[in-house]
Amino acid sequence: MRAIWSYLSYHEPWAMGTVRALSELPVGTAGVVESLDLPDAVQHHLMHMGFVPEARVVVVRRAPAGDPTVYSIDGFEIALRRETASSIVVRATEDL
Amino acid sequence: MSSCCGTETIEITTEQPRIAGKLQTVALVGPPNSGKSTLFNRLTGLRQKVANYPGVTVEQHTGRMKGIGRADLLLVDLPGIYSFDSYSEDARVTVDVLKGEMPGTPKPDAVLLVLDSLHLRRQLMLAAPVLALGLPTLVLLNMSDLMESRGGEVDPLALAQELGTPVAKISAARGVGMDAIAQFLQRKSGEAEALQGATQPQRLELPVMGNARSYRQWATGISSRTRYKAPLSSEWTQRIDSVLLHPVWGPLTFLMVVFAVFQAVFTIGNPLSDAFGNVLYALGDLVGRFLGHGWLQSFLVNGVWRGVASVLVFLPQILLLFLFIGVLEDSGYLARAALIADRFMRTIGLNGKAFIPLLSAYACAVPAIMATRTIENKRDRYATILVAPFMTCSARLPIYMLIIAAFVPNRPVLGDLLGLQATALLGLYVLGFLAAVVTARLLKSSILKASSTPFILELPQYRMPTLRSLAMRLYDRGKMFTQKAGTIILSVTVVLWVLANVPFHTTLADSLIGRLGHLIEPAIAPLGFNWKIGIGLISSIVAREVIVGTLGTLYGADPATQALHLQAALRHGMTLGGAMALLVFFAFAMQCTSTLAIVKRETNSWRWPALQFAYMSVLAYLGALATNQIILHFLR
């Protein structure tokens, strides 16, 4: 179902160098962390978990309810809600 | 240097400015779920809880290192941390102990830094602040066997060069590499004594403290310079998750497993329990025959033994429940359950992370309330503490099983898949869960209102639960349950028997306990309870299982029901309405002094446990009243 939907829905090609929120990346794609904009305590915690600029993030899967989403960073799987992931800016990466 | 991403050189001296520099206390430090407690158990021979999810250990544990023949050294197991920011309550414990600010725990003189070698690149980030402490440190690359079998590579010597401290590959689960730890401690004890006064400055390039970005650059630099090759990620975890986190198959699989467990409690647990019960009662009769007819026989057989045995018979069902919980926790599914539940938890105002303590409250509310330390937001944490005792803990199982077996007919509901008795039990679990949910919603929209905190949860890789660890869990739980029967329940039954036989040569109804029971009977009669149940409600304020022991003793002391098994005796003096009301009462009531004590400790005030006790007791009374009245008036 989701696979069909992703064929039908039009994805704007993601040009190199452009940035978008991590929450907008489709499952199976990857991005490189550009910046984070979260409350201090949360931001520090996330950064120590690996969400630092230049780290590569892969969108692994969404929870059955569509949110939170599981991200892989440095081989770790970390789940974040959409509201948190939307404050993390990533840029395109050439490889998956 | 103090630019944001550069490195700074820190002078570290190996000599410690402490009591004669003697090595006494060693701390286990490391990121969450890196295997510190497994190693702790290995080194001390103790058995702290280990499971496969981050945040199992939430307070410091100490033990003598007898496992490697160093009983002179104290080992401190600490909650896992990502950094020295004390983001949550459990992380604060680690930071306080390392600073020497935790009352009752000595400041460590050496550190064993446990890192998961499967994910060394990120785990090394923690090495920076730990090395900056300046304590003698041994870096342990745990799960190295697993890493190598998946094609990973690491060079401990090169890593030791970079970090300026010894590095060893170990496997805490298999006990590989323990000699390296013993050697390190041996050398440090010797060194500490030999080097008194002499200092050995060491130069080490460490990143700017507290800056995650520079930690990461430092860690990445080291792992690439030492040619660390990360192992291939486990395909199994991906494959299992594609089913268990699937929008349709995920929840369906979960439901099937839950049904299977509840059915197993009856189809496997009940026959075992009956057989066990017959043995226990036969044993009692045997002893009784030697004692002849007298007060001693009445005291030991009809009083104490009946009371204790009526609780003990539920051991098989309790073990089955813990087997299931063990598989859930050791496999790594628990964190996924929290992930699935987050959406729902958000609607009731709680964080998905609260689901982990709530699920462990199915075993017992006491460790569950301690596990709330991993919840960062204080108000969320308090709300979780307050609702945790609604979750159906294992102490409710004896009374549930007793009443269900006595009053609910065993008819199939979903064919062979689910019987009526299992459905009734499932219903009670759902009832408790609903009470928790509604209460949490109320709390979060009134006294504990807070802005929502982000849900950040690390998902561990799946692991096959080992038979050894499951067997250990069952042994420990079985031992705890039996000990409780042998102490608390035994003492309560002794007291009850005495009260039931004073003054001498009276009927049960005229004894002290009978008079007390009849005194409170008017208050509980509308609930459908007789005076014996009333006494049970009072005695079970100590602990929930006590009611079964109490009923065993009281019905055993009553000549009319003395010859009957407890199930049959209960049918004697109780209506269906009263029985169902009793189940509802126990679903809601806060009958556990240990829980009240731990809530007091964790919230630092009597206010919360008092509120909790009052709220739950009122709810239990009203719920039982409604149940009995509805059955009385509408189901005749």
PDB file of C-alpha atoms in Angstrom, chain A residues 2 34 41-42 44-50 52-56 60-70 73-84, chain B residues 82-83 85 87 119 122-123 125 210 212-213 215-216 237-238 241-242 245-247 336 339-340 342-343 346 350-352 376 452-459 461:
ATOM      1  CA  ARG A   2       2.667   2.435   1.075  1.00  0.00           C
ATOM      2  CA  GLU A  34      23.304  20.262   8.807  1.00  0.00           C
ATOM      3  CA  ALA A  41      18.798  20.115  27.007  1.00  0.00           C
ATOM      4  CA  VAL A  42      17.181  18.099  24.218  1.00  0.00           C
ATOM      5  CA  HIS A  44      22.683  18.312  23.824  1.00  0.00           C
ATOM      6  CA  HIS A  45      21.188  14.936  24.530  1.00  0.00           C
ATOM      7  CA  LEU A  46      20.521  14.247  20.849  1.00  0.00           C
ATOM      8  CA  MET A  47      23.982  15.423  19.854  1.00  0.00           C
ATOM      9  CA  HIS A  48      25.612  13.094  22.342  1.00  0.00           C
ATOM     10  CA  MET A  49      23.507  10.315  20.860  1.00  0.00           C
ATOM     11  CA  GLY A  50      25.129  11.058  17.509  1.00  0.00           C
ATOM     12  CA  VAL A  52      25.820  16.138  15.205  1.00  0.00           C
ATOM     13  CA  PRO A  53      26.489  18.145  12.042  1.00  0.00           C
ATOM     14  CA  GLU A  54      28.058  16.026   9.288  1.00  0.00           C
ATOM     15  CA  ALA A  55      26.610  12.795  10.657  1.00  0.00           C
ATOM     16  CA  ARG A  56      24.802  10.674   8.098  1.00  0.00           C
ATOM     17  CA  VAL A  60      14.779   3.225   8.475  1.00  0.00           C
ATOM     18  CA  ARG A  61      11.037   2.866   9.016  1.00  0.00           C
ATOM     19  CA  ARG A  62       7.995   4.455  10.557  1.00  0.00           C
ATOM     20  CA  ALA A  63       6.127   3.047  13.547  1.00  0.00           C
ATOM     21  CA  PRO A  64       2.850   1.281  12.660  1.00  0.00           C
ATOM     22  CA  ALA A  65       0.900   4.464  13.488  1.00  0.00           C
ATOM     23  CA  GLY A  66       3.089   6.498  11.085  1.00  0.00           C
ATOM     24  CA  ASP A  67       4.927   8.259  13.895  1.00  0.00           C
ATOM     25  CA  PRO A  68       7.557   8.142  15.487  1.00  0.00           C
ATOM     26  CA  THR A  69      10.141   7.263  12.857  1.00  0.00           C
ATOM     27  CA  VAL A  70      13.201   5.081  13.325  1.00  0.00           C
ATOM     28  CA  ILE A  73      22.888   6.986  12.799  1.00  0.00           C
ATOM     29  CA  ASP A  74      26.338   5.425  13.250  1.00  0.00           C
ATOM     30  CA  GLY A  75      24.684   2.014  13.109  1.00  0.00           C
ATOM     31  CA  PHE A  76      22.333   2.848  15.998  1.00  0.00           C
ATOM     32  CA  GLU A  77      18.602   2.960  15.612  1.00  0.00           C
ATOM     33  CA  ILE A  78      16.978   5.911  17.333  1.00  0.00           C
ATOM     34  CA  ALA A  79      13.274   6.724  17.242  1.00  0.00           C
ATOM     35  CA  LEU A  80      12.119  10.351  17.112  1.00  0.00           C
ATOM     36  CA  ARG A  81       8.713  11.970  16.856  1.00  0.00           C
ATOM     37  CA  ARG A  82       7.922  14.076  13.822  1.00  0.00           C
ATOM     38  CA  GLU A  83       7.965  17.299  15.858  1.00  0.00           C
ATOM     39  CA  THR A  84      11.547  16.602  16.954  1.00  0.00           C
TER      40      THR A  84
ATOM     41  CA  TYR B  82      25.577   9.217  26.742  1.00  0.00           C
ATOM     42  CA  SER B  83      27.484  12.148  28.216  1.00  0.00           C
ATOM     43  CA  ASP B  85      24.997  16.048  31.067  1.00  0.00           C
ATOM     44  CA  TYR B  87      19.632  14.727  31.338  1.00  0.00           C
ATOM     45  CA  HIS B 119      29.103   0.565  17.490  1.00  0.00           C
ATOM     46  CA  ARG B 122      29.750   6.533  18.586  1.00  0.00           C
ATOM     47  CA  GLN B 123      30.506   4.743  21.830  1.00  0.00           C
ATOM     48  CA  MET B 125      32.458   9.680  22.225  1.00  0.00           C
ATOM     49  CA  GLY B 210      31.096  19.154  26.807  1.00  0.00           C
ATOM     50  CA  ALA B 212      29.315  16.833  21.286  1.00  0.00           C
ATOM     51  CA  ARG B 213      30.560  17.903  17.898  1.00  0.00           C
ATOM     52  CA  TYR B 215      33.707  14.596  20.773  1.00  0.00           C
ATOM     53  CA  ARG B 216      32.432  13.067  17.598  1.00  0.00           C
ATOM     54  CA  THR B 237      16.906  -7.072  13.352  1.00  0.00           C
ATOM     55  CA  GLN B 238      15.741  -5.529  10.079  1.00  0.00           C
ATOM     56  CA  ASP B 241      11.233  -5.382  12.581  1.00  0.00           C
ATOM     57  CA  SER B 242       9.731  -5.469   9.092  1.00  0.00           C
ATOM     58  CA  LEU B 245       6.690  -2.989  13.249  1.00  0.00           C
ATOM     59  CA  HIS B 246       4.467  -3.616  10.235  1.00  0.00           C
ATOM     60  CA  PRO B 247       1.231  -1.569  10.366  1.00  0.00           C
ATOM     61  CA  ARG B 336       9.640  -1.631  20.074  1.00  0.00           C
ATOM     62  CA  LEU B 339       7.693   2.794  19.939  1.00  0.00           C
ATOM     63  CA  ILE B 340       4.342   1.347  18.857  1.00  0.00           C
ATOM     64  CA  ASP B 342       4.045   6.262  21.642  1.00  0.00           C
ATOM     65  CA  ARG B 343       1.209   7.518  19.460  1.00  0.00           C
ATOM     66  CA  ARG B 346       0.736  10.880  23.490  1.00  0.00           C
ATOM     67  CA  LEU B 350       2.401  10.663  28.504  1.00  0.00           C
ATOM     68  CA  ASN B 351       5.643   9.987  26.712  1.00  0.00           C
ATOM     69  CA  GLY B 352       6.095   6.697  24.845  1.00  0.00           C
ATOM     70  CA  GLU B 376      13.366  13.059  31.585  1.00  0.00           C
ATOM     71  CA  SER B 452       5.115  17.581  25.919  1.00  0.00           C
ATOM     72  CA  THR B 453       8.708  16.381  25.998  1.00  0.00           C
ATOM     73  CA  PRO B 454      10.341  14.820  22.984  1.00  0.00           C
ATOM     74  CA  PHE B 455      10.387  11.075  22.592  1.00  0.00           C
ATOM     75  CA  ILE B 456      13.954   9.925  22.055  1.00  0.00           C
ATOM     76  CA  LEU B 457      14.477   6.210  22.281  1.00  0.00           C
ATOM     77  CA  GLU B 458      17.310   4.001  21.215  1.00  0.00           C
ATOM     78  CA  LEU B 459      16.226   0.646  19.792  1.00  0.00           C
ATOM     79  CA  GLN B 461      19.295  -4.992  18.173  1.00  0.00           C
TER      80      GLN B 461
END
